[in-house]
Short mmCIF file of C-alpha atoms in Angstrom, two decimals:
data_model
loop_
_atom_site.label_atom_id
_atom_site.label_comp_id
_atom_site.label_asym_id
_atom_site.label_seq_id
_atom_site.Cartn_x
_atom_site.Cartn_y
_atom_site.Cartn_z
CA UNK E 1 0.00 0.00 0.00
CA UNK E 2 1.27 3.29 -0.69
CA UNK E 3 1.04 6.37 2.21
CA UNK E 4 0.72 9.96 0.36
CA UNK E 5 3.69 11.82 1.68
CA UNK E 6 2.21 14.88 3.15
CA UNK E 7 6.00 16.37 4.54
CA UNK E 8 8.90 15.69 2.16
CA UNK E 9 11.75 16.46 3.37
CA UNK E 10 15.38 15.54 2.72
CA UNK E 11 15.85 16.73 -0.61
CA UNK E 12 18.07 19.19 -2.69
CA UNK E 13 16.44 22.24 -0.94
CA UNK E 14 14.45 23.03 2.36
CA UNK E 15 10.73 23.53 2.13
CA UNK E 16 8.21 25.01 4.47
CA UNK E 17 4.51 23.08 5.00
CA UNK E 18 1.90 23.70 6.60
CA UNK E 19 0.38 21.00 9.32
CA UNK E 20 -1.96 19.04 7.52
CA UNK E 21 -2.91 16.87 10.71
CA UNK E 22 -4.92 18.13 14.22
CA UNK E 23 -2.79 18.60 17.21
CA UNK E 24 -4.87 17.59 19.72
CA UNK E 25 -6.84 14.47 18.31
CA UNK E 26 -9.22 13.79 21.21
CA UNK E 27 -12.05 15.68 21.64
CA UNK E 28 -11.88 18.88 23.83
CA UNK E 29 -13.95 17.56 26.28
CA UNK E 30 -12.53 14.19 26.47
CA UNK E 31 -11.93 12.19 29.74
CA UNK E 32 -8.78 12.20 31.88
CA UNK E 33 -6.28 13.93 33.42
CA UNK E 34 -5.72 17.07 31.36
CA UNK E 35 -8.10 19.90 31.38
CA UNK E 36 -9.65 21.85 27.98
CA UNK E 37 -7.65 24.54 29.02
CA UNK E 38 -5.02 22.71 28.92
CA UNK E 39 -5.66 20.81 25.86
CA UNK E 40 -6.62 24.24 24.50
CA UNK E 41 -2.92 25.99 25.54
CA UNK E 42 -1.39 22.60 23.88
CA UNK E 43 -3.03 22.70 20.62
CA UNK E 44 -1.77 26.63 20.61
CA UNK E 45 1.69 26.34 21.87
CA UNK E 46 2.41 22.78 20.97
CA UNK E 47 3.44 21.92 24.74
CA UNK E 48 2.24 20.81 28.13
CA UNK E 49 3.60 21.44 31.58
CA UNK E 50 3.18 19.84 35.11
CA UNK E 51 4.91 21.36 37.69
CA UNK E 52 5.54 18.13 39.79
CA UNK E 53 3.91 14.72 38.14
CA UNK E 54 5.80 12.24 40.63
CA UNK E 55 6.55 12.76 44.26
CA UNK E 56 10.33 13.26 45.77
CA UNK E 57 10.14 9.64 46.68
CA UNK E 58 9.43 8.08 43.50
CA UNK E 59 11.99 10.51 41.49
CA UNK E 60 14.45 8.85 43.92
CA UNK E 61 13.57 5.29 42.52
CA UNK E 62 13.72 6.21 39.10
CA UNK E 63 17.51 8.07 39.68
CA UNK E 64 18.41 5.19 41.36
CA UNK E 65 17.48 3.04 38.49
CA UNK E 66 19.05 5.52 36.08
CA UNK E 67 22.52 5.51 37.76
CA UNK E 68 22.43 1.47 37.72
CA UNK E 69 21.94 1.61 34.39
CA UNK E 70 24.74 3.82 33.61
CA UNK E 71 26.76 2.15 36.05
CA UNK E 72 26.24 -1.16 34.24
CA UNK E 73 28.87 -2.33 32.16
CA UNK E 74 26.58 -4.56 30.03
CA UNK E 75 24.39 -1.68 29.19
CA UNK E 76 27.42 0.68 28.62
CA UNK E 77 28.63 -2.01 25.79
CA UNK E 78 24.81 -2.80 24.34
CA UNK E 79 24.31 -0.63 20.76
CA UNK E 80 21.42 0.91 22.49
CA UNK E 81 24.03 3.35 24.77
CA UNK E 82 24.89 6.22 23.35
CA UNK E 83 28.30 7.64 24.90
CA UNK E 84 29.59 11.52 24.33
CA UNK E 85 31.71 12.26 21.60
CA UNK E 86 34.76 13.51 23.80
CA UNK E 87 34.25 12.37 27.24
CA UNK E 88 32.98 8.74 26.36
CA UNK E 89 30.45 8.94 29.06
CA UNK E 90 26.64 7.68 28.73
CA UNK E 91 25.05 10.89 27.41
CA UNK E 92 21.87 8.36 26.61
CA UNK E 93 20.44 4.61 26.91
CA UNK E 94 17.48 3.97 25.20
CA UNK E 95 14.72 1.25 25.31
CA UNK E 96 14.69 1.98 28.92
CA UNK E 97 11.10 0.90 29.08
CA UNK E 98 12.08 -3.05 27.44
CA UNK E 99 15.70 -2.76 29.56
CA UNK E 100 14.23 -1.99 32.92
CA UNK E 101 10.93 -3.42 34.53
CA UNK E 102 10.62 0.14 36.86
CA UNK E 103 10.50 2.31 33.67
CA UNK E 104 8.41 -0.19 32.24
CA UNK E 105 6.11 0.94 35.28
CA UNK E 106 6.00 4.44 34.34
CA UNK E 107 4.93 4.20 31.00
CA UNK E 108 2.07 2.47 32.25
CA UNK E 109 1.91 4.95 34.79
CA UNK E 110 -1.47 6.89 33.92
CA UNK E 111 -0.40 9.74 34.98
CA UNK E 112 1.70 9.38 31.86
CA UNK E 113 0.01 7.36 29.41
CA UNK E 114 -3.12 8.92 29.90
CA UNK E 115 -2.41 12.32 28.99
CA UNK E 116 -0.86 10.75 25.90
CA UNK E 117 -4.08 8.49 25.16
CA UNK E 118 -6.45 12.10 25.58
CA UNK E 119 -3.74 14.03 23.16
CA UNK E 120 -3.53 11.64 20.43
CA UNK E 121 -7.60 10.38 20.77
CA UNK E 122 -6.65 6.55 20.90
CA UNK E 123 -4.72 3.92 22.35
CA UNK E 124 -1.07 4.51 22.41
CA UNK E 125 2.48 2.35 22.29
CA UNK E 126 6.10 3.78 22.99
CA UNK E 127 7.80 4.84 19.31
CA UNK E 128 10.94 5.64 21.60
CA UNK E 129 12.31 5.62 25.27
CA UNK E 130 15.27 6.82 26.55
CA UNK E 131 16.89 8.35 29.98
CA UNK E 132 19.05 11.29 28.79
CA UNK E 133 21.81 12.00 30.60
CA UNK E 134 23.89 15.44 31.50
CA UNK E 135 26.18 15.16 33.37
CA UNK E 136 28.18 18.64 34.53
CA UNK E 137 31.04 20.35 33.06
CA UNK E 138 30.74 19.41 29.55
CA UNK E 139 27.63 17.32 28.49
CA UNK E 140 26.60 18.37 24.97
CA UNK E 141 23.56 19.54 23.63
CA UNK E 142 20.81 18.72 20.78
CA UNK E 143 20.52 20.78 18.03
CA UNK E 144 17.56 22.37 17.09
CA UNK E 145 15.30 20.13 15.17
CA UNK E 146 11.59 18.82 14.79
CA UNK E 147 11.70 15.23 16.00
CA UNK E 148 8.75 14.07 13.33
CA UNK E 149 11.21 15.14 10.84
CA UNK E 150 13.46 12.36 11.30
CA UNK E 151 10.40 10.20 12.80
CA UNK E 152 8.77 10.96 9.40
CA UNK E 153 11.82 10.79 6.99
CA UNK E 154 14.12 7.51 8.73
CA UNK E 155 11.33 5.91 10.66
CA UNK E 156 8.23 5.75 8.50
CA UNK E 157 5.81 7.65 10.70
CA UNK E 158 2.80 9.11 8.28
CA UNK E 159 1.21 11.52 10.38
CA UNK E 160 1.75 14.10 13.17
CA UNK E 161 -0.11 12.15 15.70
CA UNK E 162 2.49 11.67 18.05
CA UNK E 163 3.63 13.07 21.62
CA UNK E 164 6.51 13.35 23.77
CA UNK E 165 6.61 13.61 27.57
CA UNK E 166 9.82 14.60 29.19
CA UNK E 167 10.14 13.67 33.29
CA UNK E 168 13.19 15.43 35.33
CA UNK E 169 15.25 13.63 37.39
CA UNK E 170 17.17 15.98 38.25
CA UNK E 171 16.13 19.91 38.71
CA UNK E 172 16.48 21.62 35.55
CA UNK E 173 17.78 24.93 36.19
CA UNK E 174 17.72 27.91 33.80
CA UNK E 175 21.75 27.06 33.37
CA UNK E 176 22.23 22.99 32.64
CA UNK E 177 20.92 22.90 29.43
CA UNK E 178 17.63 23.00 29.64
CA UNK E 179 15.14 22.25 26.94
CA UNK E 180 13.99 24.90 25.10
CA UNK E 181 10.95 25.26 22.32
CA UNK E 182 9.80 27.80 20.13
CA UNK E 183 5.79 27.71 20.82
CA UNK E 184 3.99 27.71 17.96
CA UNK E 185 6.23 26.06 15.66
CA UNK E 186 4.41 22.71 15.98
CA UNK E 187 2.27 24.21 13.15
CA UNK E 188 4.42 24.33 10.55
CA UNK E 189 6.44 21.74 8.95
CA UNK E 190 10.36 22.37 7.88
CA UNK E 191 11.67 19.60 5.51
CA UNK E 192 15.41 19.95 5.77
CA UNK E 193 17.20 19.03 2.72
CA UNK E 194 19.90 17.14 2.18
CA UNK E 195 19.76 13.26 1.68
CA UNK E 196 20.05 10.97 4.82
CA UNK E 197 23.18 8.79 4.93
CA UNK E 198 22.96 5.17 5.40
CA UNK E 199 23.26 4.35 9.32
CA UNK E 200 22.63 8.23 9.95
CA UNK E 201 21.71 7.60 13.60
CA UNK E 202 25.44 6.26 14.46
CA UNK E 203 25.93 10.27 13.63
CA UNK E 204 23.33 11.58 14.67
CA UNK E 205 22.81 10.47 18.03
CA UNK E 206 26.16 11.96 18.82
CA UNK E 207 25.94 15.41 16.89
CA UNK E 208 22.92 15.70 14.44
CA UNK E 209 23.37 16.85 10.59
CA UNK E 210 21.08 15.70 7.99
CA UNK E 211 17.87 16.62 9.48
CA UNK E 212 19.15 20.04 10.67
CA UNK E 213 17.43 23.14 9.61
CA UNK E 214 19.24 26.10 8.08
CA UNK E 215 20.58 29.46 10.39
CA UNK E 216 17.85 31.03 8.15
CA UNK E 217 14.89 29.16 8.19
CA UNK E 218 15.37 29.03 12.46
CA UNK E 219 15.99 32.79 12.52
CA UNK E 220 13.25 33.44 10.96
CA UNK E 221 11.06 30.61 13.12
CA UNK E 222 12.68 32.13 16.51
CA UNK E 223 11.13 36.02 15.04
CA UNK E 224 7.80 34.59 14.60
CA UNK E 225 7.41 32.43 17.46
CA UNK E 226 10.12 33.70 19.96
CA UNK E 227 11.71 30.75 22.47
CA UNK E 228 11.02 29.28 26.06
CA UNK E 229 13.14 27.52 28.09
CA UNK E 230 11.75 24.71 30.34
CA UNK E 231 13.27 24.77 34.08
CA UNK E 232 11.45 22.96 37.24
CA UNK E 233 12.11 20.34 40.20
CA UNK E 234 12.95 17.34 39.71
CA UNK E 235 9.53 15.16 39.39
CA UNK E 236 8.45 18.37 36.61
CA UNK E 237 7.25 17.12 33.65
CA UNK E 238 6.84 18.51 29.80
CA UNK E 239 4.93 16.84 27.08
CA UNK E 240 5.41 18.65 23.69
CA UNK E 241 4.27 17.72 20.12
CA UNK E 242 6.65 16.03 17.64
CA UNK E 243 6.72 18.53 15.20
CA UNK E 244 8.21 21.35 18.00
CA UNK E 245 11.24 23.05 16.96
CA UNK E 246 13.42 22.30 20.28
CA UNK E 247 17.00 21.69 21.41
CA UNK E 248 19.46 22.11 24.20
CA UNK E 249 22.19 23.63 25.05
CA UNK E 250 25.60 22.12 26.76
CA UNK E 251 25.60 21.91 30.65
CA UNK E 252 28.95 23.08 31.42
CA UNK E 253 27.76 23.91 35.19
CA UNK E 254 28.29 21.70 37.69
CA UNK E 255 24.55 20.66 38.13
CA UNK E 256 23.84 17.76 36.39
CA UNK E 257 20.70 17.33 34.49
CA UNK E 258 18.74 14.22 34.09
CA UNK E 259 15.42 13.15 32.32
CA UNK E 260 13.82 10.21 30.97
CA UNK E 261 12.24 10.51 27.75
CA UNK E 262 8.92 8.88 26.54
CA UNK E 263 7.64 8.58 23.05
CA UNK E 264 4.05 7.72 22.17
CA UNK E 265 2.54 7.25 18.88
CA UNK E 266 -1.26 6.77 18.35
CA UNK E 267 -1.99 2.99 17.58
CA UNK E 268 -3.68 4.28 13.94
CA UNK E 269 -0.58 5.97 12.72
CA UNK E 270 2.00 3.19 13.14
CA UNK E 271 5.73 3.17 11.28
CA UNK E 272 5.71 2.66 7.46
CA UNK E 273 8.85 2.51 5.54
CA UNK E 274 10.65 5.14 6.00
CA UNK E 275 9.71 8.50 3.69
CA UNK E 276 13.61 9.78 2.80
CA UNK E 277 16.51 7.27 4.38
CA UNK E 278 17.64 4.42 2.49
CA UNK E 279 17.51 1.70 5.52
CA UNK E 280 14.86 1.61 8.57
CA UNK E 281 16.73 2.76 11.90
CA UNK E 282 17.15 -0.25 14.50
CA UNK E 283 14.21 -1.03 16.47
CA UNK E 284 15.29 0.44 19.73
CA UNK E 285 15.21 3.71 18.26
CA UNK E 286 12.04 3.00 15.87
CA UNK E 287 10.19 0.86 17.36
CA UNK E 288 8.00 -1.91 15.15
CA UNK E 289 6.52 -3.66 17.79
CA UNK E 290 2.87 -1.69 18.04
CA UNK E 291 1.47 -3.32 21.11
CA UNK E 292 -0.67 -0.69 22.75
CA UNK E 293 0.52 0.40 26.70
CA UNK E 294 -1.51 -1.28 29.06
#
């Protein structure tokens, strides 16, 4: 069967879209845990916050799990750690939610799952998971980019029906590279161009370039829509739409900054081939495996 591309991207120049899918799927008046108002602010802006979604106690489970993790040898030498480019350290893991039976728990977690489930207006399974680590004094940033570009153009996803939900472990302080956003710029797509290398993640998981948009086209994105930067306690949570424009900056303080990452995709917009790579990415990055959370 053939899926219309409705966001090309990754060709010989960059081109601007406009969203041709809803942002919030569900209806406005939908059960569970987030309000119209808030579904209302997240179809505008494109983002979510909550200013403490677990308690201290459980964020001290979940850091605990996170440093045996990246403590583990065995995970340090499986493909699905990520190490920085200088330092060698973990910078992420992914698959945390398959590796680990307590982040398992949190998916299912309906404090977590449901807000996804009322966004996207079905039943939901995890596209990606990953604890991101930042250590201080040094730990590099991500680029700006829209992560439904590459979800789109190496992955195979169709549509835009797809929502991220970011949990700190760690406070997130206006200095340790925070995650920032440009609100707003979930509403228009930017198809980067360029054509995607074979094996592209191995790159860009360290330091992203195909995908990336030009100086221009984020100039003039940052004018129109301005940028926020995310900052809370640890147990804070964001949830932001995959076509946001976001990155990070380095943490060169000495505060380290750590989240765990969750990726849901609505059950009726699961992974085709993928629009513009040559080769599908590895399933612990792309998941294939559609099982909705329970």
């Amino acid at each position: 069967m053939t899926v219309t591309d409705l966001y090309p991207s990754r060709g010989t120049t960059e081109v601007t879209v406009p969203r041709q899918d809803p942002v919030v799927w569900g209806a406005p008046d939908a059960p569970g845990p987030v309000t119209p108002a808030d579904l209302g602010a997240f179809e505008r802006d494109g983002f979510l916050t909550v200013d403490q979604l677990i308690s201290d106690d459980e964020v001290a489970v979940y850091r605990q799990e996170l440093e045996r993790l990246v403590s583990d040898p065995e995970i340090r030498a499986d493909a699905r750690s990520i190490v920085e480019p200088k330092s060698k350290e973990i910078r992420s893991v992914f698959e945390v939610h398959r590796i680990s039976e307590v982040f398992a728990r949190l998916v299912r977690d309906e404090r977590v799952v449901g807000r996804a489930r009322q966004i996207l207006g079905s039943d939901v399974y995890v596209h990606q998971s990953r604890i991101n680590v930042k250590p201080g004094f040094g730990a590099s940033g991500f680029y700006w980019h829209s992560d439904f570009e590459t979800w789109h153009a190496e992955d195979g996803l169709p549509r835009m029906r797809t929502v991220s939900v970011s949990i700190a472990l760690t406070e997130n302080h206006d200095t340790n590279g925070g995650l920032m956003i440009m609100p707003g710029s979930h509403k228009t797509f930017l198809g980067c161009a360029g054509a995607t290398p074979k094996d592209n993640y191995k790159q860009s998981l360290q330091m992203q370039d195909a995908g990336t948009p030009s100086d221009e086209a984020l100039t003039a994105m940052a004018d129109a829509h301005g940028i926020r930067l995310f900052t809370g306690k640890a147990g804070s949570a964001t949830w932001f739409d995959c076509n946001c424009m976001h990155g990070s900056g380095d943490n060169i303080t000495p505060f380290p900054r750590s989240n765990v990452f969750i990726v849901f995709n609505s059950v009726e917009n699961t992974a085709v081939e993928p629009f513009a790579a040559p080769v599908r990415r590895p399933e612990f990055i792309g998941a294939r495996d559609f099982t909705p959370v329970r």
